[in-house]
Tab-separated table of C-alpha atoms and ligand atoms in Angstrom:
chain	number	residue	atom	x	y	z
A	1	MET	CA	7.271	-2.176	15.504
A	2	ARG	CA	6.045	0.147	18.262
A	3	LYS	CA	2.333	1.028	18.142
A	4	ILE	CA	1.611	4.672	18.763
A	5	VAL	CA	-1.555	6.688	19.114
A	6	ALA	CA	-0.980	10.432	19.336
A	7	GLY	CA	-3.598	13.074	20.110
A	8	ASN	CA	-3.184	16.439	18.431
A	9	TRP	CA	-5.333	18.701	20.568
A	10	LYS	CA	-4.606	21.691	18.319
A	11	MET	CA	-5.801	25.045	19.787
A	12	ASN	CA	-8.629	23.551	21.824
A	13	MET	CA	-9.709	23.542	25.478
A	14	ASN	CA	-9.099	25.950	28.311
A	15	TYR	CA	-6.730	24.908	31.089
A	16	HIS	CA	-9.404	23.236	33.241
A	17	GLU	CA	-10.861	21.224	30.376
A	18	ALA	CA	-7.419	20.142	29.224
A	19	ALA	CA	-6.279	19.083	32.708
A	20	LYS	CA	-9.494	17.063	33.161
A	21	LEU	CA	-8.989	15.262	29.850
A	22	LEU	CA	-5.381	14.454	30.706
A	23	ASP	CA	-6.508	13.071	34.092
A	24	GLU	CA	-9.094	10.835	32.441
A	25	ILE	CA	-6.463	9.473	30.078
A	26	ILE	CA	-3.954	8.920	32.885
A	27	ILE	CA	-6.492	7.089	35.060
A	28	SER	CA	-7.552	4.802	32.269
A	29	ARG	CA	-4.028	4.033	31.036
A	30	SER	CA	-2.300	3.531	34.379
A	31	SER	CA	-3.857	0.078	34.652
A	32	LYS	CA	-3.119	-0.856	31.010
A	33	PRO	CA	-0.177	-2.869	29.772
A	34	ASP	CA	2.478	-0.991	27.892
A	35	ASP	CA	1.560	-2.220	24.421
A	36	VAL	CA	0.482	1.080	22.870
A	37	GLN	CA	2.445	4.277	23.415
A	38	LEU	CA	0.183	7.298	23.811
A	39	ILE	CA	1.452	10.728	22.892
A	40	ILE	CA	-0.482	13.849	23.822
A	41	ALA	CA	0.171	17.129	22.021
A	42	PRO	CA	-1.627	19.812	24.062
A	43	PRO	CA	-1.334	23.558	23.488
A	44	ALA	CA	2.223	24.596	24.433
A	45	ILE	CA	1.107	26.613	27.439
A	46	TYR	CA	0.113	23.362	29.231
A	47	LEU	CA	3.304	21.401	28.519
A	48	SER	CA	5.180	22.373	31.655
A	49	GLU	CA	2.487	21.286	34.093
A	50	PHE	CA	1.551	18.194	32.100
A	51	SER	CA	5.145	17.054	31.997
A	52	SER	CA	5.207	17.040	35.824
A	53	ALA	CA	1.908	15.144	35.920
A	54	LEU	CA	3.253	12.472	33.543
A	55	ARG	CA	6.704	12.162	35.066
A	56	ASP	CA	6.224	8.583	36.349
A	57	LEU	CA	4.201	7.244	33.440
A	58	GLU	CA	6.149	5.549	30.701
A	59	ASN	CA	3.313	4.775	28.334
A	60	ILE	CA	2.103	8.375	27.961
A	61	SER	CA	4.437	11.006	26.525
A	62	LEU	CA	4.053	14.615	25.500
A	63	ALA	CA	4.594	16.308	22.184
A	64	ALA	CA	4.712	19.975	21.308
A	65	GLN	CA	2.596	20.971	18.323
A	66	ASN	CA	5.249	23.255	16.882
A	67	VAL	CA	8.647	24.764	17.620
A	68	TYR	CA	11.076	27.356	16.239
A	69	HIS	CA	14.468	26.235	15.009
A	70	SER	CA	16.734	28.871	16.595
A	71	ASP	CA	18.157	28.218	20.066
A	72	ASN	CA	17.236	31.580	21.566
A	73	GLY	CA	17.055	35.248	20.701
A	74	ALA	CA	14.695	37.952	19.568
A	75	TYR	CA	11.861	35.788	18.192
A	76	THR	CA	8.833	37.113	20.021
A	77	GLY	CA	6.225	34.458	20.663
A	78	GLU	CA	8.353	31.489	19.658
A	79	ILE	CA	9.525	28.454	21.651
A	80	SER	CA	12.857	26.706	21.058
A	81	THR	CA	13.756	23.036	20.966
A	82	SER	CA	16.081	23.461	23.951
A	83	MET	CA	13.175	24.904	25.975
A	84	LEU	CA	11.083	21.839	25.146
A	85	SER	CA	13.966	19.568	25.992
A	86	SER	CA	14.484	21.276	29.352
A	87	LEU	CA	10.913	20.248	30.265
A	88	GLY	CA	11.572	16.644	29.269
A	89	ILE	CA	9.328	16.783	26.193
A	90	ASN	CA	10.074	13.778	23.964
A	91	TYR	CA	8.259	14.575	20.707
A	92	CYS	CA	7.251	17.509	18.539
A	93	ILE	CA	4.834	17.596	15.605
A	94	VAL	CA	6.411	19.317	12.615
A	95	GLY	CA	4.917	20.449	9.326
A	96	HIS	CA	1.255	19.796	10.120
A	97	SER	CA	-0.806	20.832	7.111
A	98	GLU	CA	-2.477	23.562	9.157
A	99	ARG	CA	0.957	25.097	9.758
A	100	ARG	CA	1.937	24.663	6.135
A	101	THR	CA	-1.297	26.212	4.864
A	102	LEU	CA	-2.290	28.815	7.460
A	103	PHE	CA	1.171	29.845	8.641
A	104	LYS	CA	2.981	29.370	5.324
A	105	GLU	CA	5.494	26.906	6.760
A	106	THR	CA	7.761	25.621	3.994
A	107	ASP	CA	9.673	22.372	3.466
A	108	THR	CA	12.817	24.302	4.416
A	109	ASP	CA	11.267	25.382	7.729
A	110	VAL	CA	10.334	21.757	8.386
A	111	ASN	CA	13.907	20.625	7.709
A	112	LEU	CA	15.372	23.298	10.030
A	113	LYS	CA	12.961	22.331	12.801
A	114	VAL	CA	13.739	18.629	12.401
A	115	LYS	CA	17.493	19.296	12.672
A	116	SER	CA	17.061	21.505	15.711
A	117	LEU	CA	14.802	18.973	17.453
A	118	LEU	CA	17.215	16.106	16.847
A	119	LYS	CA	20.107	18.185	18.162
A	120	ASP	CA	18.159	18.572	21.423
A	121	GLY	CA	17.139	14.923	21.647
A	122	ILE	CA	13.468	15.400	20.699
A	123	GLN	CA	11.833	13.077	18.181
A	124	PRO	CA	10.048	14.924	15.375
A	125	ILE	CA	6.670	13.647	14.173
A	126	ILE	CA	6.850	14.881	10.589
A	127	CYS	CA	3.487	15.377	8.905
A	128	ILE	CA	3.290	14.869	5.177
A	129	GLY	CA	0.239	14.766	2.954
A	130	GLU	CA	-1.174	15.745	-0.389
A	131	LEU	CA	-3.929	18.248	-1.201
A	132	LEU	CA	-7.190	17.101	-2.757
A	133	HIS	CA	-6.307	18.274	-6.260
A	134	GLU	CA	-2.938	16.502	-6.016
A	135	ARG	CA	-4.698	13.213	-5.260
A	136	GLU	CA	-7.198	13.886	-8.038
A	137	ASN	CA	-4.533	14.621	-10.626
A	138	GLU	CA	-2.516	11.641	-9.387
A	139	THR	CA	0.579	13.550	-8.330
A	140	HIS	CA	0.184	12.457	-4.697
A	141	PHE	CA	3.162	10.089	-4.722
A	142	GLN	CA	5.464	12.778	-6.148
A	143	VAL	CA	4.231	15.283	-3.559
A	144	ILE	CA	4.921	12.893	-0.692
A	145	GLU	CA	8.355	11.955	-2.036
A	146	LYS	CA	9.310	15.627	-2.289
A	147	GLN	CA	8.111	16.348	1.260
A	148	ILE	CA	10.047	13.386	2.690
A	149	LEU	CA	13.305	14.239	0.952
A	150	ALA	CA	13.046	17.929	1.836
A	151	ALA	CA	12.320	17.161	5.495
A	152	LEU	CA	15.352	14.848	5.744
A	153	GLU	CA	17.750	16.955	3.654
A	154	GLY	CA	21.239	16.722	5.163
A	155	LEU	CA	20.345	14.034	7.721
A	156	SER	CA	22.110	10.700	8.186
A	157	GLU	CA	20.487	7.274	8.312
A	158	ALA	CA	21.039	7.203	12.097
A	159	GLU	CA	19.346	10.574	12.497
A	160	SER	CA	16.427	9.502	10.313
A	161	ALA	CA	15.863	6.571	12.694
A	162	LYS	CA	14.657	9.066	15.326
A	163	VAL	CA	11.928	10.473	13.098
A	164	LEU	CA	8.274	9.443	13.267
A	165	TRP	CA	6.085	10.056	10.234
A	166	ALA	CA	2.431	11.004	10.061
A	167	TYR	CA	0.757	10.570	6.699
A	168	GLU	CA	-2.112	13.040	6.771
A	169	PRO	CA	-3.859	13.538	3.448
A	170	VAL	CA	-4.900	17.181	3.653
A	171	TRP	CA	-8.288	16.415	2.099
A	172	ALA	CA	-9.043	14.240	5.132
A	173	ILE	CA	-8.215	16.824	7.796
A	174	GLY	CA	-11.196	18.435	9.468
A	175	THR	CA	-13.403	17.349	6.577
A	176	GLY	CA	-14.761	14.117	8.031
A	177	LYS	CA	-13.359	12.321	4.955
A	178	THR	CA	-10.880	9.545	5.658
A	179	ALA	CA	-8.488	7.761	3.362
A	180	SER	CA	-9.598	4.177	2.876
A	181	ALA	CA	-7.548	1.515	4.650
A	182	GLU	CA	-6.148	0.556	1.214
A	183	GLN	CA	-5.164	4.147	0.376
A	184	ALA	CA	-3.463	4.535	3.766
A	185	GLN	CA	-1.543	1.252	3.500
A	186	GLU	CA	-0.540	1.996	-0.097
A	187	MET	CA	0.928	5.375	0.868
A	188	HIS	CA	2.615	4.059	4.012
A	189	ALA	CA	4.328	1.342	1.965
A	190	PHE	CA	5.387	4.005	-0.544
A	191	ILE	CA	6.877	6.131	2.265
A	192	ARG	CA	8.983	3.160	3.419
A	193	LYS	CA	10.084	2.543	-0.168
A	194	ILE	CA	11.245	6.141	-0.598
A	195	LEU	CA	13.083	6.017	2.731
A	196	SER	CA	14.798	2.790	1.694
A	197	GLU	CA	15.755	3.999	-1.792
A	198	ASN	CA	17.361	7.084	-0.308
A	199	GLY	CA	19.367	5.342	2.412
A	200	PHE	CA	17.169	6.432	5.304
A	201	ASN	CA	15.900	4.312	8.169
A	202	THR	CA	12.807	2.321	7.233
A	203	GLN	CA	11.956	0.999	10.682
A	204	THR	CA	10.471	4.175	12.110
A	205	PRO	CA	6.756	4.354	12.925
A	206	ILE	CA	4.418	5.767	10.287
A	207	LEU	CA	1.130	7.021	11.732
A	208	TYR	CA	-2.037	7.739	9.798
A	209	GLY	CA	-3.802	11.035	10.448
A	210	GLY	CA	-6.914	12.622	9.024
A	211	SER	CA	-10.367	12.098	10.541
A	212	CYS	CA	-9.310	8.885	12.261
A	213	LYS	CA	-12.012	7.924	14.751
A	214	PRO	CA	-13.232	4.921	16.786
A	215	GLY	CA	-15.349	3.721	13.853
A	216	ASN	CA	-12.504	3.461	11.338
A	217	ALA	CA	-9.320	3.086	13.423
A	218	LYS	CA	-9.301	-0.707	13.512
A	219	GLU	CA	-9.545	-1.029	9.765
A	220	ILE	CA	-6.885	1.613	9.115
A	221	PHE	CA	-4.501	0.222	11.758
A	222	GLY	CA	-4.854	-3.188	10.083
A	223	GLY	CA	-2.472	-2.104	7.303
A	224	LYS	CA	0.927	-3.736	7.706
A	225	ASP	CA	2.801	-0.429	7.370
A	226	VAL	CA	0.380	1.541	9.538
A	227	ASN	CA	1.872	1.786	13.014
A	228	GLY	CA	-0.772	3.934	14.637
A	229	GLY	CA	-2.500	7.261	14.291
A	230	LEU	CA	-2.231	10.987	14.794
A	231	ILE	CA	-5.710	11.847	15.963
A	232	GLY	CA	-7.345	15.279	15.691
A	233	GLY	CA	-10.943	15.906	16.813
A	234	ALA	CA	-11.450	12.437	18.285
A	235	SER	CA	-8.538	12.982	20.686
A	236	LEU	CA	-10.555	15.637	22.528
A	237	LYS	CA	-12.868	13.058	24.086
A	238	ALA	CA	-11.234	10.558	26.439
A	239	ASN	CA	-13.559	7.703	25.439
A	240	ASP	CA	-13.005	8.148	21.711
A	241	PHE	CA	-9.249	8.544	22.050
A	242	LEU	CA	-8.913	5.516	24.321
A	243	GLN	CA	-11.125	3.451	22.057
A	244	ILE	CA	-8.831	4.328	19.151
A	245	ALA	CA	-5.825	3.330	21.284
A	246	ASN	CA	-7.494	-0.049	21.813
A	247	SER	CA	-8.053	-0.588	18.099
A	248	PHE	CA	-4.961	-2.632	17.242
B	1	3PY	C1	-6.826	15.454	12.102
B	1	3PY	O1	-7.074	14.267	12.201
B	1	3PY	O2	-7.697	16.273	11.849
B	1	3PY	C2	-5.462	15.950	12.289
B	1	3PY	O3	-5.145	17.003	11.805
B	1	3PY	C3	-4.499	15.183	13.103
B	1	3PY	O4	-3.284	15.847	13.214
């Protein structure tokens, strides 16, 4: 299974800071073997230039952090999947908990975005995760099952093979709390079970996200169903991000 470490830069860094960080990552990875695929998700405004900078590098790809599902039209401020595809963007994060919570993105929105991305040849990184009270009242497995099935509604097994998953317990995002390696592995195995029971592809990467950092990445990535990470804050420092990428 492919190992993937993705950096979700969120809405951080001005252009100069972002370009410097990308350069540091490129310099350090250009001499590395191709064993771990890095994905960088910068703010959308930097995608065009970064995609030119990364053109010849196979082990670093770009992801958008969000997209709108319609092809074009009067949707002020939005970006379409075909626009991303025309820049050669390979991945797009969908359904991050910050989008679900702050921007009221629903499971239906996630499903529409996934379909639109696949139509334009972009691999969605679908974020799923339970809230703190859902873990505490032990409904976390039901929540995750519902999110998976809603995201893949109407998709074939072949289409589901193009999807990457990111399990991001919401209580571990921006809180400094991390799921234990056992909790992460347990949920990742559950995700594969749900995919299998519903006739979807089970061989797609499942990343862990939520306060993953150099100090805990190795332990978390040790889980047999954990294929890498979607990294928030720690992806904003080249050393931390690269250390995480070396944690397999
Ligand atoms: C985090 O680790 O904080 C994330 O939200 C990664 O997407």
